[in-house]
Coordinates of C-alpha atoms in Angstrom, one line a residue:
X117 CA -26.5 -48.5 32.1
X118 CA -27.0 -48.7 35.8
X119 CA -24.0 -47.6 37.9
X120 CA -22.4 -50.1 40.2
X121 CA -22.3 -49.4 43.9
X122 CA -18.8 -49.5 45.5
X123 CA -18.0 -49.6 49.2
X124 CA -14.9 -47.5 49.8
X125 CA -12.1 -49.3 51.5
X126 CA -10.6 -48.2 54.8
X127 CA -7.4 -47.2 52.9
X128 CA -9.3 -44.9 50.6
X129 CA -11.3 -43.4 53.6
X130 CA -8.1 -42.7 55.4
X131 CA -6.5 -41.1 52.4
X132 CA -9.5 -38.9 51.9
X133 CA -9.7 -37.9 55.5
X134 CA -6.0 -36.9 55.4
X135 CA -6.4 -34.8 52.4
X136 CA -9.4 -33.0 53.8
X137 CA -7.6 -32.0 57.0
X138 CA -6.1 -28.8 58.2
X139 CA -2.9 -29.0 56.1
X140 CA -4.5 -28.2 52.8
X141 CA -6.7 -25.5 54.3
X142 CA -3.7 -23.9 55.9
X143 CA -1.9 -23.8 52.6
X144 CA -4.9 -22.1 51.1
X145 CA -5.0 -19.6 54.0
X146 CA -1.3 -18.9 53.5
X147 CA -1.8 -18.3 49.8
X148 CA -4.8 -16.0 50.5
X149 CA -2.6 -13.9 52.9
X150 CA 0.1 -13.6 50.3
X151 CA -2.5 -12.6 47.7
X152 CA -3.9 -10.0 50.1
X153 CA -0.5 -8.5 50.7
X154 CA 0.2 -8.5 47.0
X155 CA -3.1 -6.6 46.3
X156 CA -2.2 -4.0 48.9
X157 CA 1.1 -3.3 47.2
X158 CA -0.3 -3.4 43.7
X159 CA -3.3 -1.3 44.5
X160 CA -1.3 1.4 46.3
X161 CA 0.9 1.8 43.3
X162 CA -1.6 1.8 40.4
X163 CA -4.4 3.6 42.3
X164 CA -2.7 6.6 44.0
X165 CA -6.2 8.1 44.7
X166 CA -6.7 5.3 47.2
X167 CA -3.3 5.8 48.8
X168 CA -4.7 7.4 52.0
X169 CA -7.4 4.7 52.4
X170 CA -4.8 2.0 51.9
X171 CA -2.3 3.6 54.4
X172 CA -3.7 1.7 57.4
X173 CA -3.5 -1.6 55.5
X174 CA 0.0 -0.8 54.4
X175 CA 1.1 -0.4 58.0
X176 CA 0.0 -3.9 58.9
X177 CA 1.3 -5.6 55.7
X178 CA 4.6 -7.0 56.7
X179 CA 5.8 -7.4 53.1
X180 CA 4.9 -4.0 51.8
X181 CA 7.9 -1.8 50.7
X182 CA 7.1 1.5 52.3
X183 CA 9.9 3.5 50.7
X184 CA 10.0 1.9 47.2
X185 CA 9.1 3.6 44.0
X186 CA 5.6 3.1 42.5
X187 CA 7.1 0.7 39.9
X188 CA 9.0 -1.2 42.6
X189 CA 5.8 -1.4 44.7
X190 CA 3.7 -2.6 41.7
X191 CA 6.2 -5.3 40.8
X192 CA 6.4 -6.4 44.4
X193 CA 2.6 -6.8 44.5
X194 CA 2.7 -8.6 41.2
X195 CA 5.4 -11.0 42.4
X196 CA 3.4 -11.7 45.6
X197 CA 0.3 -12.5 43.6
X198 CA 2.2 -14.9 41.4
X199 CA 3.6 -16.6 44.6
X200 CA 0.2 -16.8 46.0
X201 CA -1.2 -18.6 42.9
X202 CA 1.7 -21.1 43.0
X203 CA 1.3 -21.6 46.8
X204 CA -2.3 -22.5 46.1
X205 CA -1.0 -25.0 43.6
X206 CA 1.4 -26.3 46.3
X207 CA 4.5 -25.7 44.2
X208 CA 7.7 -26.6 46.0
X209 CA 9.6 -23.7 44.4
X210 CA 6.8 -21.3 45.5
X211 CA 7.2 -22.6 49.1
X212 CA 11.0 -22.1 49.0
X213 CA 10.8 -18.6 47.5
X214 CA 8.0 -17.5 49.9
X215 CA 10.0 -18.8 52.8
X216 CA 13.1 -16.9 51.6
X217 CA 11.0 -13.8 51.2
X218 CA 9.6 -14.0 54.7
X219 CA 13.1 -14.6 56.2
X220 CA 14.5 -11.6 54.2
X221 CA 11.6 -9.4 55.2
X222 CA 12.0 -10.3 58.9
X223 CA 15.7 -9.4 58.9
X224 CA 15.0 -6.2 57.0
X225 CA 12.4 -5.1 59.6
X226 CA 14.9 -5.7 62.4
X227 CA 18.0 -4.2 60.8
X228 CA 16.5 -1.1 59.2
X229 CA 14.1 0.1 61.9
X230 CA 13.8 -2.3 64.7
X231 CA 10.2 -3.0 63.7
X232 CA 9.6 -5.9 66.1
X233 CA 5.9 -6.1 65.5
X234 CA 6.2 -6.6 61.7
X235 CA 9.3 -8.9 62.2
X236 CA 7.2 -11.0 64.6
X237 CA 4.3 -11.3 62.1
X238 CA 6.7 -12.3 59.3
X239 CA 8.4 -14.8 61.6
X240 CA 5.1 -16.4 62.6
X241 CA 4.2 -16.7 58.9
X242 CA 7.6 -18.2 58.2
X243 CA 7.2 -20.8 61.0
X244 CA 3.8 -21.7 59.8
X245 CA 4.9 -22.1 56.2
X246 CA 7.9 -24.2 57.3
X247 CA 5.5 -26.5 59.3
X248 CA 3.5 -27.0 56.1
X249 CA 6.5 -28.0 54.0
X250 CA 5.1 -31.6 53.4
X251 CA 2.0 -30.2 51.8
X252 CA 4.0 -28.7 48.9
X253 CA 4.5 -31.7 46.6
X254 CA 4.2 -30.1 43.1
X255 CA 7.6 -30.0 41.3
X256 CA 8.6 -27.4 38.7
X257 CA 10.1 -28.4 35.3
X258 CA 13.7 -28.3 36.3
X259 CA 14.7 -29.5 32.9
X260 CA 13.4 -26.2 31.5
X261 CA 15.4 -24.3 34.2
X262 CA 18.5 -26.2 33.2
X263 CA 17.9 -25.5 29.5
X264 CA 17.2 -21.8 30.1
X265 CA 19.9 -21.0 32.7
X266 CA 22.2 -20.0 30.0
X267 CA 19.6 -17.7 28.6
X268 CA 19.1 -16.1 32.0
X269 CA 22.8 -15.6 32.5
X270 CA 23.3 -14.1 29.1
X271 CA 20.2 -11.8 29.5
X272 CA 21.5 -10.6 32.9
X273 CA 25.0 -10.0 31.6
X274 CA 23.7 -8.0 28.6
X275 CA 21.6 -5.8 31.0
X276 CA 24.6 -5.2 33.3
X277 CA 27.0 -4.5 30.4
X278 CA 24.5 -2.3 28.6
X279 CA 23.7 -0.3 31.8
X280 CA 27.3 0.0 33.0
X281 CA 28.6 1.3 29.6
X282 CA 25.6 3.6 29.2
X283 CA 26.0 5.3 32.6
X284 CA 29.8 5.5 32.1
X285 CA 29.4 7.3 28.8
X286 CA 26.3 9.4 29.8
X287 CA 28.1 12.6 30.6
X288 CA 25.7 15.6 31.1
X289 CA 22.6 13.5 30.9
X290 CA 22.3 12.7 34.6
X291 CA 22.9 14.5 37.9
X292 CA 25.9 12.2 38.6
X293 CA 29.1 11.8 36.7
X294 CA 29.8 8.0 36.8
X295 CA 33.1 6.2 36.9
X296 CA 33.1 2.5 36.0
X297 CA 32.4 1.1 39.5
X298 CA 29.6 3.6 40.2
X299 CA 28.0 2.9 36.8
X300 CA 28.0 -0.8 37.6
X301 CA 26.6 -0.1 41.1
X302 CA 23.8 2.1 39.6
X303 CA 22.9 -0.6 37.0
X304 CA 22.7 -3.3 39.7
X305 CA 20.6 -1.0 41.8
X306 CA 18.1 -0.5 39.0
X307 CA 18.2 -4.2 37.9
X308 CA 17.7 -5.7 41.4
X309 CA 15.6 -3.0 43.2
X310 CA 14.1 -1.1 40.2
X311 CA 15.2 2.1 42.0
X312 CA 17.3 5.1 40.7
X313 CA 18.3 6.1 44.3
X314 CA 19.3 9.8 44.3
X315 CA 20.1 10.0 40.6
X316 CA 18.1 12.3 38.4
X317 CA 18.2 12.5 34.6
X318 CA 18.7 15.9 32.9
X319 CA 17.7 15.1 29.3
X320 CA 15.2 13.1 27.3
X321 CA 18.0 10.8 26.2
X322 CA 18.9 10.1 29.8
X323 CA 15.3 9.3 30.8
X324 CA 15.0 7.0 27.7
X325 CA 18.2 5.2 28.7
X326 CA 17.1 4.6 32.3
X327 CA 13.6 3.5 31.2
X328 CA 15.2 1.0 28.8
X329 CA 17.1 -0.6 31.7
X330 CA 13.8 -0.9 33.6
X331 CA 12.1 -2.6 30.6
X332 CA 15.0 -5.1 30.2
X333 CA 15.1 -5.8 33.9
X334 CA 11.3 -6.4 34.1
X335 CA 11.4 -8.8 31.1
X336 CA 14.3 -10.7 32.6
X337 CA 12.6 -11.0 36.0
X338 CA 9.3 -12.0 34.4
X339 CA 11.1 -14.7 32.4
X340 CA 12.6 -16.1 35.6
X341 CA 9.2 -16.4 37.1
X342 CA 7.9 -18.2 34.0
X343 CA 10.7 -20.7 34.0
X344 CA 10.7 -21.3 37.7
X345 CA 7.0 -22.0 38.0
X346 CA 6.5 -24.0 34.8
X347 CA 4.9 -27.3 35.4
X348 CA 6.7 -30.6 34.6
X349 CA 6.6 -31.3 30.8
X350 CA 6.4 -34.7 29.2
X351 CA 9.1 -34.5 26.5
X352 CA 9.8 -38.1 25.6
X353 CA 7.3 -40.6 24.2
X354 CA 6.7 -43.8 26.0
X355 CA 9.5 -46.3 25.6
X356 CA 9.0 -49.5 23.6
X357 CA 9.1 -51.4 26.9
X358 CA 6.4 -49.3 28.4
X359 CA 4.2 -49.8 25.3
X360 CA 4.7 -53.5 25.5
X361 CA 3.8 -53.5 29.2
X362 CA 0.7 -51.4 28.4
X363 CA -0.3 -53.6 25.5
X364 CA -0.1 -56.8 27.7
X365 CA -2.3 -55.2 30.4
X366 CA -4.9 -53.9 27.8
X367 CA -5.1 -57.3 26.0
X368 CA -5.9 -58.9 29.4
X369 CA -8.3 -56.3 30.8
X370 CA -9.4 -54.0 28.1
X371 CA -13.2 -53.8 27.6
X372 CA -13.9 -50.7 25.5
X373 CA -12.7 -49.5 22.1
X374 CA -10.9 -46.7 23.9
X375 CA -8.4 -49.4 25.1
X376 CA -7.1 -49.7 21.6
X377 CA -6.6 -46.0 21.3
X378 CA -4.6 -46.0 24.5
X379 CA -1.8 -47.7 22.5
X380 CA -1.3 -44.8 20.1
X381 CA 2.0 -42.9 20.1
X382 CA 0.5 -39.7 21.6
X383 CA 0.0 -41.5 25.0
X384 CA 2.2 -41.7 28.1
X385 CA 1.6 -44.4 30.7
X386 CA 1.2 -44.6 34.4
X387 CA 1.4 -48.1 35.9
X388 CA -0.1 -48.7 39.3
X389 CA 1.7 -50.9 41.9
X390 CA -0.9 -53.6 41.3
X391 CA -0.5 -53.8 37.6
X392 CA -3.1 -51.5 36.1
X393 CA -2.3 -48.9 33.4
X394 CA -3.5 -45.3 32.9
X395 CA -3.0 -43.8 29.4
X396 CA -2.7 -40.0 29.4
X397 CA -1.5 -36.9 27.6
X398 CA -0.3 -33.7 29.2
X399 CA -1.4 -30.4 27.7
X400 CA -0.4 -27.3 29.8
X401 CA -1.1 -28.2 33.4
X402 CA -3.7 -30.8 32.6
X403 CA -3.1 -34.5 32.5
X404 CA -5.9 -35.9 30.3
X405 CA -6.7 -39.6 31.0
X406 CA -8.3 -41.6 28.3
X407 CA -11.1 -43.5 30.0
X408 CA -10.9 -45.4 33.3
X409 CA -7.8 -47.2 34.6
X410 CA -7.4 -50.5 32.8
X411 CA -6.7 -53.5 35.1
X412 CA -8.3 -55.6 37.8
X413 CA -11.6 -54.1 39.0
X414 CA -10.4 -54.1 42.6
X415 CA -7.4 -52.0 41.5
X416 CA -9.5 -49.1 40.1
X417 CA -9.6 -47.2 43.4
X418 CA -5.9 -47.6 44.2
X419 CA -4.9 -46.7 40.7
X420 CA -6.9 -43.4 40.8
X421 CA -5.4 -42.6 44.2
X422 CA -1.8 -43.1 43.1
X423 CA -2.3 -41.3 39.8
X424 CA -3.7 -38.3 41.6
X425 CA -0.7 -38.2 43.8
X426 CA 1.5 -38.5 40.7
X427 CA -0.2 -35.5 39.1
X428 CA 0.0 -33.5 42.3
X429 CA 3.8 -34.2 42.5
X430 CA 4.2 -32.9 38.9
X431 CA 2.0 -29.9 39.3
X432 CA -0.8 -31.2 37.0
X433 CA -4.6 -31.3 37.4
X434 CA -6.0 -34.7 36.5
X435 CA -9.0 -35.1 34.2
X436 CA -10.5 -38.4 33.2
X437 CA -12.3 -38.3 29.8
X438 CA -15.0 -40.7 28.5
X439 CA -15.3 -42.8 31.7
X440 CA -18.0 -45.3 32.3
X441 CA -20.7 -44.7 34.9
X442 CA -19.5 -47.7 36.9
X443 CA -16.9 -45.9 38.9
X444 CA -18.4 -42.5 39.5
X445 CA -18.6 -43.0 43.2
X446 CA -14.9 -43.6 43.4
X447 CA -14.0 -40.4 41.6
X448 CA -16.5 -38.5 43.7
X449 CA -14.8 -39.8 46.9
X450 CA -11.6 -38.1 45.7
X451 CA -13.4 -34.8 45.4
X452 CA -13.9 -34.8 41.7
X453 CA -17.0 -33.8 39.8
X454 CA -18.6 -35.8 37.0
X455 CA -20.2 -34.3 33.9
X456 CA -22.0 -36.0 31.1
X457 CA -20.3 -35.4 27.8
X458 CA -22.2 -37.7 25.4
X459 CA -23.1 -41.3 24.7
X460 CA -21.8 -44.4 23.0
X461 CA -24.0 -46.3 20.5
X462 CA -24.1 -50.0 21.1
X463 CA -25.9 -52.1 18.4
X464 CA -27.5 -55.5 19.4
X465 CA -26.5 -57.6 16.4
X466 CA -29.3 -60.1 17.0
X467 CA -31.9 -57.3 16.6
X468 CA -30.7 -55.8 13.3
X469 CA -30.6 -58.3 10.4
X470 CA -31.6 -58.3 6.8
X471 CA -33.0 -61.7 7.1
X472 CA -36.7 -62.1 7.8
X473 CA -38.5 -58.8 7.9
X474 CA -35.8 -56.0 8.0
X475 CA -36.7 -52.3 8.2
X476 CA -37.8 -51.0 4.9
X477 CA -35.1 -48.3 4.6
X478 CA -32.3 -50.8 5.1
X479 CA -33.9 -53.3 2.7
X480 CA -34.3 -50.6 0.0
X481 CA -30.6 -49.4 0.4
X482 CA -29.2 -52.9 0.1
X483 CA -31.4 -53.9 -2.8
X484 CA -30.7 -50.7 -4.8
X485 CA -26.9 -50.8 -4.4
X486 CA -26.8 -54.5 -5.0
X487 CA -28.6 -54.0 -8.3
X488 CA -26.1 -51.3 -9.2
X489 CA -23.3 -53.9 -8.6
X490 CA -21.8 -52.4 -5.5
X491 CA -20.2 -54.8 -3.1
X492 CA -18.5 -54.9 0.3
X493 CA -15.1 -56.6 0.9
X494 CA -13.7 -57.2 4.4
X495 CA -10.0 -57.6 4.7
X496 CA -8.1 -59.2 7.6
X497 CA -4.7 -57.8 8.6
X498 CA -2.1 -57.3 7.4
X499 CA -3.2 -55.2 4.5
X500 CA -1.0 -55.1 1.4
X501 CA 0.6 -51.8 0.1
X502 CA -1.7 -51.5 -2.9
X503 CA -4.9 -51.6 -0.8
X504 CA -3.3 -49.3 1.9
X505 CA -2.5 -46.8 -0.9
X506 CA -6.1 -46.8 -2.1
X507 CA -7.4 -46.3 1.4
X508 CA -5.0 -43.4 2.1
X509 CA -6.2 -41.7 -1.2
X510 CA -9.8 -41.8 0.0
X511 CA -8.8 -40.6 3.5
X512 CA -6.7 -37.7 2.2
X513 CA -9.5 -36.7 -0.1
X514 CA -12.0 -36.8 2.8
X515 CA -9.8 -34.7 5.0
X516 CA -9.3 -32.1 2.2
X517 CA -13.0 -31.8 1.8
X518 CA -13.4 -31.3 5.5
X519 CA -10.6 -28.7 5.5
X520 CA -9.2 -30.1 8.7
X521 CA -6.5 -32.4 10.1
X522 CA -6.9 -35.7 11.8
X523 CA -8.4 -35.8 15.2
X524 CA -6.5 -37.7 17.8
X525 CA -6.5 -38.7 21.5
X526 CA -9.9 -40.5 21.9
X527 CA -10.1 -41.8 18.4
X528 CA -7.8 -43.3 15.9
X529 CA -6.3 -41.6 12.8
X530 CA -4.9 -42.8 9.5
X531 CA -1.5 -44.1 10.5
X532 CA -0.2 -46.6 8.0
X533 CA 0.8 -49.2 10.5
X534 CA -2.5 -48.9 12.4
X535 CA -4.6 -49.3 9.3
X536 CA -2.3 -52.1 8.0
X537 CA -2.9 -54.1 11.2
X538 CA -6.7 -53.5 11.3
X539 CA -9.6 -55.3 9.9
X540 CA -11.0 -53.1 7.1
X541 CA -14.3 -53.1 5.4
X542 CA -14.5 -51.3 2.0
X543 CA -17.3 -50.6 -0.5
X544 CA -16.4 -51.1 -4.2
X545 CA -18.2 -49.5 -7.1
X546 CA -19.1 -51.3 -10.3
X547 CA -15.9 -49.9 -11.8
X548 CA -13.8 -51.6 -9.1
X549 CA -12.9 -48.4 -7.1
X550 CA -13.3 -48.0 -3.4
X551 CA -15.9 -45.5 -2.5
X552 CA -15.9 -45.8 1.3
X553 CA -14.2 -47.7 4.1
X554 CA -14.0 -48.1 7.8
X555 CA -11.7 -50.1 10.1
X556 CA -12.8 -52.4 12.9
X557 CA -11.2 -52.7 16.3
X558 CA -11.7 -55.4 19.0
X559 CA -12.9 -54.7 22.5
X560 CA -10.6 -57.3 23.9
X561 CA -12.4 -58.9 26.9
X562 CA -15.9 -57.8 25.8
X563 CA -17.6 -59.9 23.1
X564 CA -18.0 -56.7 21.0
X565 CA -16.4 -55.1 18.0
X566 CA -16.3 -51.4 17.2
X567 CA -15.6 -49.2 14.2
X568 CA -13.1 -46.3 14.2
X569 CA -12.4 -44.3 11.0
X570 CA -15.3 -43.7 8.6
X571 CA -14.1 -42.3 5.3
X572 CA -15.9 -42.0 1.9
X573 CA -15.5 -40.4 -1.4
X574 CA -17.7 -37.4 -2.4
X575 CA -18.7 -39.4 -5.5
X576 CA -20.1 -42.3 -3.5
X577 CA -23.7 -43.3 -4.0
X578 CA -26.4 -42.2 -1.5
X579 CA -26.8 -44.8 1.2
X580 CA -23.2 -46.1 0.8
X581 CA -22.4 -45.9 4.5
X582 CA -25.7 -47.7 5.4
X583 CA -24.8 -50.4 2.9
X584 CA -21.3 -50.7 4.5
X585 CA -22.5 -50.8 8.1
X586 CA -25.1 -53.5 7.4
X587 CA -22.5 -55.7 5.8
X588 CA -20.2 -55.2 8.8
X589 CA -23.0 -56.1 11.2
X590 CA -23.6 -59.3 9.2
X591 CA -19.8 -60.1 9.3
X592 CA -19.6 -59.4 13.0
X593 CA -22.6 -61.6 13.8
X594 CA -21.1 -64.5 11.8
X595 CA -17.8 -64.0 13.7
X596 CA -19.7 -64.6 17.0
X597 CA -19.9 -61.0 18.3
X598 CA -23.0 -60.2 20.2
X599 CA -22.8 -56.4 20.0
X600 CA -21.2 -53.7 17.9
X601 CA -20.1 -50.2 18.9
X602 CA -20.7 -47.3 16.5
X603 CA -18.5 -45.1 18.7
X604 CA -18.9 -42.0 20.8
X605 CA -21.5 -39.4 19.9
X606 CA -20.2 -36.2 21.6
X607 CA -22.7 -34.1 23.7
X608 CA -25.7 -36.3 22.8
X609 CA -28.3 -37.1 25.5
X610 CA -27.1 -34.5 28.0
X611 CA -28.7 -31.4 29.5
X612 CA -32.3 -32.4 28.6
X613 CA -33.8 -32.8 32.0
X614 CA -34.7 -29.9 34.4
X615 CA -32.5 -31.3 37.1
X616 CA -29.4 -31.6 34.9
X617 CA -26.3 -29.5 35.9
X618 CA -25.9 -26.1 34.4
X619 CA -22.6 -27.2 32.7
X620 CA -24.5 -30.0 30.9
X621 CA -27.2 -27.6 29.8
X622 CA -24.6 -25.2 28.5
X623 CA -23.0 -28.0 26.5
X624 CA -26.4 -28.9 25.2
X625 CA -26.8 -25.4 23.9
X626 CA -23.5 -25.7 22.1
X627 CA -24.6 -29.0 20.7
X628 CA -27.6 -27.4 19.2
X629 CA -25.8 -24.5 17.7
X630 CA -22.3 -25.6 16.6
X631 CA -23.0 -27.4 13.4
X632 CA -20.9 -24.9 11.5
X633 CA -17.8 -26.6 12.9
X634 CA -18.9 -30.1 13.8
X635 CA -22.0 -31.9 12.6
X636 CA -22.6 -33.5 15.9
X637 CA -26.4 -33.8 15.5
X638 CA -26.0 -35.3 12.1
X639 CA -23.6 -37.9 13.5
X640 CA -26.1 -38.8 16.3
X641 CA -28.9 -39.1 13.8
X642 CA -26.9 -41.3 11.5
X643 CA -26.1 -43.7 14.3
X644 CA -29.5 -43.6 15.9
X645 CA -31.1 -45.1 12.7
X646 CA -29.6 -48.4 13.7
X647 CA -31.6 -48.4 16.9
X648 CA -28.6 -48.7 19.3
X649 CA -28.5 -48.8 23.0
X650 CA -27.0 -45.5 24.2
X651 CA -24.6 -45.7 27.1
X652 CA -23.6 -42.5 28.9
X653 CA -20.0 -41.4 29.1
X654 CA -18.6 -38.8 31.6
X655 CA -15.7 -36.4 32.2
X656 CA -14.2 -36.4 35.7
X657 CA -12.7 -33.0 36.6
X658 CA -11.5 -31.3 39.8
X659 CA -14.0 -28.4 39.8
X660 CA -15.8 -25.7 37.7
X661 CA -12.9 -23.3 37.9
X662 CA -10.7 -25.7 36.0
X663 CA -13.1 -26.2 33.1
X664 CA -11.6 -23.5 30.8
X665 CA -8.1 -24.9 31.0
X666 CA -9.5 -28.4 30.6
X667 CA -11.4 -27.4 27.5
X668 CA -8.2 -25.9 26.0
X669 CA -6.3 -29.1 26.9
X670 CA -8.9 -31.3 25.2
X671 CA -8.9 -29.1 22.1
X672 CA -5.2 -29.4 21.9
X673 CA -5.2 -33.1 22.5
X674 CA -7.8 -33.8 19.8
X675 CA -7.0 -31.2 17.2
X676 CA -3.3 -30.4 17.8
X677 CA -1.6 -27.5 19.5
X678 CA -2.4 -25.2 16.5
X679 CA -6.1 -26.1 16.5
X680 CA -7.2 -22.4 16.9
X681 CA -5.4 -21.4 13.7
X682 CA -6.7 -24.5 11.9
X683 CA -10.4 -23.6 12.6
X684 CA -9.9 -19.9 11.9
X685 CA -8.9 -20.9 8.4
X686 CA -12.0 -23.0 8.0

């Protein structure tokens, strides 16, 4: 399918020019500086052999704690590295914490040693960071913070009580005899600064006790970082009003079978100001969009733009899965990359018929199963309970044989209401039992039908699925459809040419060697026998560095959050 050529509007050009300007680069420079200072602190603590070589760098690092313990210095470096990562992600909380750190450091340099040079450097960094405040749009999941604030308060209280009582009762185990207030002061010192000050322990029990406070403090501080920087989570399913709004848009503008899968309960919705809808799921920090935006063609560009802003505001990275080649230029203008991920098989119904002179293999299958008294029945919705029960039995048996669970996200699954409301084609044996079935979905505005679930009994006759498909094609042709989609064939048709990207060649290698888990080549071969037209489908992603997290998000979206354990068991 040849890609369309789009001329980018002035609004898009202005948006892209703004985004590529100095602001974003300055944020990245600031994040790199914080990472550099963090590595100095971390390196000087864990690599004491390099201490002399790092001394010159420590002198110019305005955030380095010169008199801290090795543990304090290591944790300081680790904290700065975490801040740098979240500055790069343009997290609002990271901006606030970094600004507070710089202000505190500047005051510390002035009050403790009149170090005007370091205070001046820190102040300049702080002024620069403040000037970039509008660049930090990504929110943290404050719902998580609110939920876990009690946990943090309890954990902090436990550490303070544990440390205070321990020091108060620790006679003879330390160089200081503590009263209640001095015990509390010493616990706070360890908890906040990870420092023992002038206290020394005299026994193994004393050292064990102090180390236990360190461990509790480190875990509490680490938990704070996890909660504070966590990306916004989608906790509630789309409302019934949102689903009705999405369904109305999809019925008017949907063109692919993916449009029907956008209405499943796992999807959330983003509505553009001009009335388009984007169906997505969030896994980790990745917002996975199913296909292209659905709506007016002129609204594709603004929809992509506003959705990217929406993702940035929530701290997500956007990824568009199974998009058509039509809009690749638009995604490219926003700085995204496109990678081929497979093809969709489209059958021309006028070219495949059992009338006249059909291919021999099809004629032989139909004649043999017809002689054996097999037949195909096609049911319009709604399906009755008895038929639905038979279909579920076949589906459950098929899943048990595959030793897996239903895939989701970009395909349908056996949901009672979904199957009840679908057109279903079933093959019956001479004994009157169903041996295979599939459900058929509409492509809305395109004169095309498509299949979704394909399930069969292990006792079905050889050629049953061919027999079923040929009957479906005949039914669809009589209904007035011109084409029929056999669905997406993952990883087919990519990475074959010398000029194809390395990522596609890598996926091609997986395609050739992963039949133990997924029989992708067999799926392609089965569909190809019907001589379809193969249309390329793409994944749109921010950059190569994001591919591992996107792969994990796709696996979770399709196979569930426990997919790793599921396939280990296989």
